[in-house]
Amino acid sequence: MSDILRVDDLALLFAGLAGLLLAVGAFTSSRGGDGGSEAALWAIVAGSVAGVFLARQLIVVLACWQTMVLAVAMIVARQEPRGDRAAFRYATTTLAGTLAAVVPVVALGAARGTFDLNALAARPVAASGQVPLALLLAAPFITALPLFPVHGWAIRAHVAAAVPGALLLSGVVGTAALYALLRICLPLFPHGMSALAPALVALAAVGVLYAAIVAARQGDMRRFLAYASLCHLDLAALALFAGSPLGVRAAVIVTVSHALVVPALLLLARPRGHRPTWPWYAAVGALIGVPATSGFAAQSLALVALWERFPLATLVAAAGLVILGWAAVRLLAASDTAAVGPARGPWREHVLVAPLLAAAVVIGVAPYLITDRVTDDIPVAERAE
């Protein structure tokens, strides 16, 4: 089994996080759908996501990735009248990225005679040839994260999908994409990713600021959350591309915080005019980075990791986070003052979000529980001389 699966602290952390989100999403989805076929799709997503996190064979990871993409698209398409168009955009965009990744995967397998990730990392491609291969291999994950400016599909899909589908897109797909960049692209093409880092950092920094500004213009909660999700995932990409062990740790904790907080907000979202309840206040606090929440630990660590090498990008990202925080507080206040009574959200949603928010608080108080899972032997994109 050790030759087939990667079972270490980081892989188990991401697999466990995805399992929690899948359980919450499947429970929410159980109120609709047509029974067996719906359950089968959720089972396929669970199995393929586990393959992305745990498989050690590159070809297996890519196959699991595409299976996950298609299964998630089918879930999104089945849940809402507008879901089919959103699912089609999502599937075709990510499929195009996956097809681009076939070139480096086949080339590496043919040249080295193996698809084992450890063996491929031990015999890297010459530095001069890594940039195009790194870009092609990263394409499906950058597209699905999504990194600005290939984010158009994500906004439409998040808004059109029912809550379970939106939870999959923001919490599971985005998390899997960041993990793949960390555990596949960086180890196989460290010099290529380093050469691409300035351009990727610039795009991600602009993405954080852009998403925050557009989020501030939204009165609809679902659209606000779609842009807030884009803002945080681009922040995770910023930290990852910073090219340092601290940046890797920051990227992991930003991703984990995002995967806990945004799905919680999706479950709690109510039409304007409903008074927010205590879980809503707690989730917004974690989103904007109130101290003692995962958002504070994640955002602080990301900005510190980014500052040494990319100070301008740090300032741009910090401005975006400030704008997003202001927008979240403004939207929260508008919902509160527009309420006509002490309306409460369904108890089911409160039960579902309780473990997500509890984990966000625990991570905020003790972030080392996450950062210690990232060991120093995980490669980073070394600076090009």
Short mmCIF file of C-alpha atoms in Angstrom, two decimals:
data_model
loop_
_atom_site.label_atom_id
_atom_site.label_comp_id
_atom_site.label_asym_id
_atom_site.label_seq_id
_atom_site.Cartn_x
_atom_site.Cartn_y
_atom_site.Cartn_z
CA MET A 1 0.00 0.00 0.00
CA SER A 2 2.88 2.37 0.70
CA ASP A 3 3.80 2.22 -3.01
CA ILE A 4 0.30 3.28 -4.01
CA LEU A 5 -0.81 5.76 -1.37
CA ARG A 6 0.83 8.75 0.31
CA VAL A 7 -0.21 8.66 3.95
CA ASP A 8 1.41 11.50 5.85
CA ASP A 9 0.16 14.24 8.15
CA LEU A 10 -0.52 16.77 5.39
CA ALA A 11 -2.34 14.32 3.12
CA LEU A 12 -4.46 13.11 6.02
CA LEU A 13 -5.23 16.69 7.05
CA PHE A 14 -6.56 17.59 3.60
CA ALA A 15 -8.37 14.27 3.18
CA GLY A 16 -10.03 14.66 6.58
CA LEU A 17 -11.07 18.23 5.79
CA ALA A 18 -12.56 17.15 2.47
CA GLY A 19 -14.35 14.28 4.21
CA LEU A 20 -15.93 16.70 6.70
CA LEU A 21 -17.13 19.00 3.90
CA LEU A 22 -18.46 16.08 1.88
CA ALA A 23 -20.41 14.81 4.88
CA VAL A 24 -21.95 18.25 5.44
CA GLY A 25 -22.72 18.70 1.75
CA ALA A 26 -24.23 15.23 1.36
CA PHE A 27 -26.44 15.76 4.40
CA THR A 28 -27.66 19.07 3.01
CA SER A 29 -28.21 17.52 -0.41
CA SER A 30 -30.27 14.70 1.09
CA ARG A 31 -33.29 17.02 1.23
CA GLY A 32 -33.52 16.89 -2.57
CA GLY A 33 -32.36 14.75 -5.47
CA ASP A 34 -33.55 11.31 -6.46
CA GLY A 35 -31.98 9.02 -3.92
CA GLY A 36 -29.63 6.40 -5.28
CA SER A 37 -28.15 8.27 -8.22
CA GLU A 38 -27.50 11.35 -6.09
CA ALA A 39 -25.80 9.24 -3.43
CA ALA A 40 -23.71 7.52 -6.09
CA LEU A 41 -22.41 10.85 -7.37
CA TRP A 42 -21.41 11.93 -3.87
CA ALA A 43 -19.64 8.58 -3.39
CA ILE A 44 -17.73 9.09 -6.65
CA VAL A 45 -16.68 12.58 -5.54
CA ALA A 46 -15.51 11.20 -2.18
CA GLY A 47 -13.45 8.44 -3.78
CA SER A 48 -11.88 10.64 -6.42
CA VAL A 49 -11.02 13.39 -3.92
CA ALA A 50 -9.32 10.82 -1.72
CA GLY A 51 -7.32 9.73 -4.76
CA VAL A 52 -6.15 13.30 -5.41
CA PHE A 53 -4.91 13.64 -1.84
CA LEU A 54 -3.48 10.18 -1.24
CA ALA A 55 -2.35 8.67 -4.57
CA ARG A 56 1.39 8.60 -5.32
CA GLN A 57 1.11 7.83 -9.03
CA LEU A 58 0.86 10.96 -11.18
CA ILE A 59 -1.39 9.34 -13.76
CA VAL A 60 -3.73 8.16 -11.00
CA VAL A 61 -3.89 11.63 -9.49
CA LEU A 62 -4.81 13.14 -12.85
CA ALA A 63 -7.49 10.48 -13.46
CA CYS A 64 -8.96 11.05 -10.00
CA TRP A 65 -8.88 14.80 -10.57
CA GLN A 66 -10.88 14.59 -13.79
CA THR A 67 -13.34 12.12 -12.25
CA MET A 68 -13.89 14.57 -9.38
CA VAL A 69 -14.43 17.46 -11.82
CA LEU A 70 -17.06 15.59 -13.82
CA ALA A 71 -18.88 14.23 -10.76
CA VAL A 72 -19.04 17.68 -9.15
CA ALA A 73 -20.34 19.12 -12.44
CA MET A 74 -23.12 16.52 -12.50
CA ILE A 75 -24.11 17.34 -8.92
CA VAL A 76 -24.23 21.06 -9.70
CA ALA A 77 -26.25 20.46 -12.88
CA ARG A 78 -28.88 18.35 -11.12
CA GLN A 79 -29.62 20.68 -8.23
CA GLU A 80 -30.91 23.90 -9.77
CA PRO A 81 -32.65 24.94 -13.01
CA ARG A 82 -29.71 27.20 -13.83
CA GLY A 83 -27.16 24.66 -12.66
CA ASP A 84 -26.74 22.96 -16.02
CA ARG A 85 -25.20 26.02 -17.68
CA ALA A 86 -22.95 26.73 -14.72
CA ALA A 87 -21.88 23.08 -14.60
CA PHE A 88 -21.13 23.11 -18.34
CA ARG A 89 -18.87 26.18 -18.03
CA TYR A 90 -17.12 24.67 -15.03
CA ALA A 91 -16.60 21.27 -16.66
CA THR A 92 -15.38 22.59 -20.01
CA THR A 93 -12.99 25.10 -18.45
CA THR A 94 -11.41 22.59 -16.09
CA LEU A 95 -11.38 19.89 -18.77
CA ALA A 96 -9.34 22.19 -21.02
CA GLY A 97 -6.83 22.61 -18.21
CA THR A 98 -6.67 18.86 -17.64
CA LEU A 99 -6.01 18.22 -21.31
CA ALA A 100 -3.08 20.65 -21.13
CA ALA A 101 -1.65 18.64 -18.21
CA VAL A 102 -1.65 15.42 -20.25
CA VAL A 103 1.41 16.62 -22.18
CA PRO A 104 3.83 16.88 -19.22
CA VAL A 105 2.37 13.80 -17.54
CA VAL A 106 2.92 11.60 -20.60
CA ALA A 107 6.32 13.16 -21.27
CA LEU A 108 7.51 12.53 -17.73
CA GLY A 109 6.20 8.98 -17.66
CA ALA A 110 7.79 8.12 -20.99
CA ALA A 111 11.15 9.73 -20.11
CA ARG A 112 11.46 8.22 -16.64
CA GLY A 113 9.62 4.94 -17.12
CA THR A 114 7.44 5.57 -14.06
CA PHE A 115 4.64 7.77 -12.79
CA ASP A 116 5.67 7.51 -9.15
CA LEU A 117 5.81 11.05 -7.74
CA ASN A 118 8.79 10.39 -5.50
CA ALA A 119 10.80 8.87 -8.34
CA LEU A 120 9.91 11.73 -10.69
CA ALA A 121 10.88 14.35 -8.11
CA ALA A 122 14.19 12.58 -7.51
CA ARG A 123 15.09 12.87 -11.21
CA PRO A 124 13.87 16.35 -12.20
CA VAL A 125 13.77 17.76 -15.69
CA ALA A 126 16.62 20.11 -16.59
CA ALA A 127 15.98 23.60 -15.23
CA SER A 128 15.98 25.13 -18.72
CA GLY A 129 13.01 22.99 -19.79
CA GLN A 130 10.86 23.24 -16.68
CA VAL A 131 8.88 26.43 -17.35
CA PRO A 132 6.57 25.20 -20.15
CA LEU A 133 6.04 21.84 -18.46
CA ALA A 134 5.31 23.49 -15.12
CA LEU A 135 2.78 25.82 -16.72
CA LEU A 136 1.00 22.96 -18.50
CA LEU A 137 0.90 20.73 -15.43
CA ALA A 138 -0.35 23.58 -13.22
CA ALA A 139 -3.06 24.59 -15.74
CA PRO A 140 -5.92 22.41 -14.41
CA PHE A 141 -5.25 23.38 -10.81
CA ILE A 142 -4.78 27.10 -11.47
CA THR A 143 -8.03 27.06 -13.46
CA ALA A 144 -9.98 25.22 -10.78
CA LEU A 145 -8.57 27.17 -7.82
CA PRO A 146 -9.40 29.59 -9.57
CA LEU A 147 -6.55 32.06 -10.03
CA PHE A 148 -7.41 35.48 -11.44
CA PRO A 149 -8.23 36.05 -14.31
CA VAL A 150 -9.57 32.54 -15.09
CA HIS A 151 -12.28 32.94 -12.44
CA GLY A 152 -15.33 33.68 -14.58
CA TRP A 153 -16.73 30.17 -14.40
CA ALA A 154 -16.43 30.14 -10.59
CA ILE A 155 -18.60 33.19 -9.95
CA ARG A 156 -21.37 31.96 -12.23
CA ALA A 157 -21.24 28.44 -10.82
CA HIS A 158 -21.20 29.56 -7.17
CA VAL A 159 -24.26 31.74 -7.69
CA ALA A 160 -26.23 29.31 -9.86
CA ALA A 161 -25.55 26.14 -7.88
CA ALA A 162 -27.58 25.01 -4.89
CA VAL A 163 -25.80 25.18 -1.54
CA PRO A 164 -24.37 21.61 -1.70
CA GLY A 165 -22.91 22.24 -5.15
CA ALA A 166 -21.48 25.62 -4.15
CA LEU A 167 -19.97 23.98 -1.06
CA LEU A 168 -18.22 21.44 -3.28
CA LEU A 169 -16.89 24.09 -5.63
CA SER A 170 -15.54 26.42 -2.95
CA GLY A 171 -14.53 24.00 -0.22
CA VAL A 172 -13.53 20.77 -1.94
CA VAL A 173 -12.43 21.65 -5.48
CA GLY A 174 -10.48 24.74 -4.42
CA THR A 175 -8.80 22.82 -1.60
CA ALA A 176 -7.84 19.96 -3.90
CA ALA A 177 -6.41 22.40 -6.46
CA LEU A 178 -4.16 24.11 -3.91
CA TYR A 179 -3.00 20.74 -2.60
CA ALA A 180 -2.13 19.54 -6.10
CA LEU A 181 -0.05 22.66 -6.76
CA LEU A 182 1.78 22.07 -3.48
CA ARG A 183 2.37 18.33 -3.69
CA ILE A 184 2.77 17.83 -7.46
CA CYS A 185 3.77 20.96 -9.36
CA LEU A 186 6.33 22.34 -6.87
CA PRO A 187 8.20 19.06 -6.31
CA LEU A 188 8.33 18.09 -9.98
CA PHE A 189 9.21 21.52 -11.41
CA PRO A 190 10.75 23.69 -8.65
CA HIS A 191 12.78 25.85 -11.05
CA GLY A 192 9.87 26.25 -13.44
CA MET A 193 7.49 27.28 -10.67
CA SER A 194 10.12 29.69 -9.34
CA ALA A 195 10.48 31.32 -12.76
CA LEU A 196 6.69 31.62 -13.02
CA ALA A 197 6.30 32.88 -9.45
CA PRO A 198 6.53 36.66 -10.12
CA ALA A 199 3.82 36.50 -12.79
CA LEU A 200 1.62 34.19 -10.71
CA VAL A 201 2.06 36.38 -7.62
CA ALA A 202 1.09 39.47 -9.62
CA LEU A 203 -2.07 37.78 -10.91
CA ALA A 204 -3.02 36.50 -7.47
CA ALA A 205 -2.44 39.89 -5.81
CA VAL A 206 -4.63 41.61 -8.40
CA GLY A 207 -7.18 38.83 -7.87
CA VAL A 208 -7.35 39.47 -4.11
CA LEU A 209 -7.91 43.20 -4.62
CA TYR A 210 -10.30 42.76 -7.55
CA ALA A 211 -12.43 40.18 -5.73
CA ALA A 212 -12.64 42.37 -2.64
CA ILE A 213 -13.66 45.47 -4.59
CA VAL A 214 -16.36 43.62 -6.52
CA ALA A 215 -17.55 41.88 -3.34
CA ALA A 216 -18.01 45.30 -1.74
CA ARG A 217 -20.51 46.18 -4.48
CA GLN A 218 -22.73 43.14 -3.89
CA GLY A 219 -26.04 43.23 -2.07
CA ASP A 220 -26.75 39.56 -2.71
CA MET A 221 -25.20 37.24 -0.15
CA ARG A 222 -24.39 34.42 -2.57
CA ARG A 223 -22.56 36.71 -4.97
CA PHE A 224 -20.68 38.29 -2.07
CA LEU A 225 -19.57 34.84 -0.89
CA ALA A 226 -18.48 33.87 -4.40
CA TYR A 227 -16.12 36.84 -4.56
CA ALA A 228 -15.01 36.38 -0.94
CA SER A 229 -14.08 32.79 -1.81
CA LEU A 230 -12.07 33.99 -4.81
CA CYS A 231 -10.31 36.55 -2.61
CA HIS A 232 -9.17 33.95 -0.07
CA LEU A 233 -8.15 31.31 -2.59
CA ASP A 234 -6.02 33.86 -4.44
CA LEU A 235 -4.47 34.76 -1.08
CA ALA A 236 -3.59 31.09 -0.58
CA ALA A 237 -1.98 31.04 -4.02
CA LEU A 238 -0.03 34.19 -3.15
CA ALA A 239 1.42 32.56 -0.05
CA LEU A 240 2.26 29.36 -1.92
CA PHE A 241 4.08 31.17 -4.73
CA ALA A 242 6.05 33.28 -2.22
CA GLY A 243 8.74 30.60 -2.39
CA SER A 244 9.48 29.90 1.27
CA PRO A 245 8.65 27.26 3.90
CA LEU A 246 6.65 29.90 5.77
CA GLY A 247 4.71 30.62 2.60
CA VAL A 248 3.81 26.95 2.23
CA ARG A 249 2.56 26.85 5.81
CA ALA A 250 0.58 30.04 5.25
CA ALA A 251 -0.98 28.65 2.06
CA VAL A 252 -2.09 25.53 3.93
CA ILE A 253 -3.69 27.41 6.82
CA VAL A 254 -5.40 29.92 4.48
CA THR A 255 -6.84 27.02 2.49
CA VAL A 256 -8.03 25.19 5.59
CA SER A 257 -9.61 28.35 7.03
CA HIS A 258 -11.35 29.08 3.74
CA ALA A 259 -12.67 25.53 3.53
CA LEU A 260 -14.21 25.87 6.98
CA VAL A 261 -15.59 29.41 6.89
CA VAL A 262 -17.01 29.89 3.38
CA PRO A 263 -19.08 26.66 3.45
CA ALA A 264 -20.38 27.68 6.87
CA LEU A 265 -21.48 31.02 5.45
CA LEU A 266 -23.10 29.29 2.49
CA LEU A 267 -25.16 27.19 4.88
CA LEU A 268 -26.14 30.23 6.93
CA ALA A 269 -26.86 32.63 4.08
CA ARG A 270 -30.33 34.10 4.21
CA PRO A 271 -32.24 36.54 2.04
CA ARG A 272 -31.81 40.18 2.95
CA GLY A 273 -34.15 41.18 5.74
CA HIS A 274 -33.44 38.21 8.01
CA ARG A 275 -31.70 39.01 11.25
CA PRO A 276 -28.29 37.29 11.53
CA THR A 277 -27.86 34.71 14.28
CA TRP A 278 -24.79 34.03 16.43
CA PRO A 279 -23.25 31.46 14.02
CA TRP A 280 -23.46 34.06 11.26
CA TYR A 281 -21.58 36.62 13.36
CA ALA A 282 -18.95 34.00 14.25
CA ALA A 283 -18.48 32.95 10.63
CA VAL A 284 -18.16 36.54 9.40
CA GLY A 285 -15.60 37.17 12.14
CA ALA A 286 -13.51 34.27 10.91
CA LEU A 287 -13.89 35.42 7.30
CA ILE A 288 -12.56 38.91 7.97
CA GLY A 289 -9.84 37.78 10.37
CA VAL A 290 -11.02 38.65 13.87
CA PRO A 291 -8.33 37.62 16.41
CA ALA A 292 -8.67 34.10 17.84
CA THR A 293 -10.17 32.82 14.58
CA SER A 294 -8.56 30.86 11.76
CA GLY A 295 -8.96 33.83 9.44
CA PHE A 296 -6.72 36.02 11.59
CA ALA A 297 -3.98 33.39 11.82
CA ALA A 298 -4.19 32.61 8.11
CA GLN A 299 -4.19 36.17 6.81
CA SER A 300 -1.44 37.34 9.17
CA LEU A 301 0.84 34.44 8.29
CA ALA A 302 0.24 34.87 4.56
CA LEU A 303 1.12 38.57 4.60
CA VAL A 304 4.25 37.97 6.68
CA ALA A 305 5.40 35.17 4.36
CA LEU A 306 4.82 37.31 1.27
CA TRP A 307 6.46 40.52 2.52
CA GLU A 308 10.13 39.53 2.26
CA ARG A 309 10.10 38.74 -1.45
CA PHE A 310 7.05 40.58 -2.80
CA PRO A 311 6.36 43.71 -0.68
CA LEU A 312 4.23 45.43 -3.34
CA ALA A 313 2.03 42.36 -3.73
CA THR A 314 1.74 42.25 0.06
CA LEU A 315 0.40 45.79 0.17
CA VAL A 316 -2.06 45.08 -2.64
CA ALA A 317 -3.31 41.93 -0.90
CA ALA A 318 -3.57 43.70 2.46
CA ALA A 319 -5.67 46.44 0.85
CA GLY A 320 -7.95 43.80 -0.60
CA LEU A 321 -8.42 42.11 2.77
CA VAL A 322 -9.28 45.44 4.42
CA ILE A 323 -11.87 46.17 1.72
CA LEU A 324 -13.35 42.67 2.04
CA GLY A 325 -13.62 43.07 5.82
CA TRP A 326 -15.37 46.42 5.44
CA ALA A 327 -17.75 44.93 2.86
CA ALA A 328 -18.61 41.97 5.11
CA VAL A 329 -19.35 44.22 8.10
CA ARG A 330 -21.45 46.54 5.92
CA LEU A 331 -23.46 43.64 4.51
CA LEU A 332 -23.94 42.22 7.99
CA ALA A 333 -25.16 45.57 9.30
CA ALA A 334 -27.54 45.97 6.36
CA SER A 335 -29.05 42.55 7.01
CA ASP A 336 -29.43 43.34 10.70
CA THR A 337 -31.08 46.75 10.32
CA ALA A 338 -33.37 45.55 7.54
CA ALA A 339 -34.73 42.71 9.64
CA VAL A 340 -38.32 42.93 10.82
CA GLY A 341 -38.12 40.32 13.52
CA PRO A 342 -35.82 37.95 15.35
CA ALA A 343 -35.89 35.37 12.57
CA ARG A 344 -33.73 32.35 13.18
CA GLY A 345 -32.12 30.06 10.67
CA PRO A 346 -33.14 26.38 10.54
CA TRP A 347 -31.67 24.32 13.34
CA ARG A 348 -30.22 21.87 10.81
CA GLU A 349 -27.91 24.54 9.44
CA HIS A 350 -26.78 25.48 12.93
CA VAL A 351 -25.94 21.86 13.68
CA LEU A 352 -24.02 21.51 10.43
CA VAL A 353 -21.97 24.67 10.85
CA ALA A 354 -21.13 24.06 14.51
CA PRO A 355 -18.15 21.73 13.81
CA LEU A 356 -16.87 24.03 11.06
CA LEU A 357 -16.91 27.10 13.29
CA ALA A 358 -15.51 25.19 16.26
CA ALA A 359 -12.58 24.08 14.11
CA ALA A 360 -12.07 27.68 12.92
CA VAL A 361 -11.81 28.87 16.52
CA VAL A 362 -9.47 26.06 17.55
CA ILE A 363 -7.15 26.83 14.63
CA GLY A 364 -7.24 30.53 15.47
CA VAL A 365 -6.18 29.82 19.06
CA ALA A 366 -3.64 27.13 18.17
CA PRO A 367 -2.55 27.55 14.50
CA TYR A 368 0.40 25.23 15.10
CA LEU A 369 -2.07 22.35 14.91
CA ILE A 370 -2.10 23.02 11.16
CA THR A 371 1.34 24.50 10.51
CA ASP A 372 3.09 21.61 12.27
CA ARG A 373 1.58 19.23 9.73
CA VAL A 374 3.74 20.91 7.07
CA THR A 375 7.25 19.52 7.42
CA ASP A 376 10.40 21.15 6.09
CA ASP A 377 10.97 18.37 3.56
CA ILE A 378 8.07 19.62 1.43
CA PRO A 379 9.66 21.40 -1.55
CA VAL A 380 9.19 25.08 -2.24
CA ALA A 381 9.78 27.02 -5.44
CA GLU A 382 13.36 28.13 -4.93
CA ARG A 383 14.28 31.60 -6.02
CA ALA A 384 15.82 31.83 -9.40
CA GLU A 385 19.29 33.34 -9.28
#
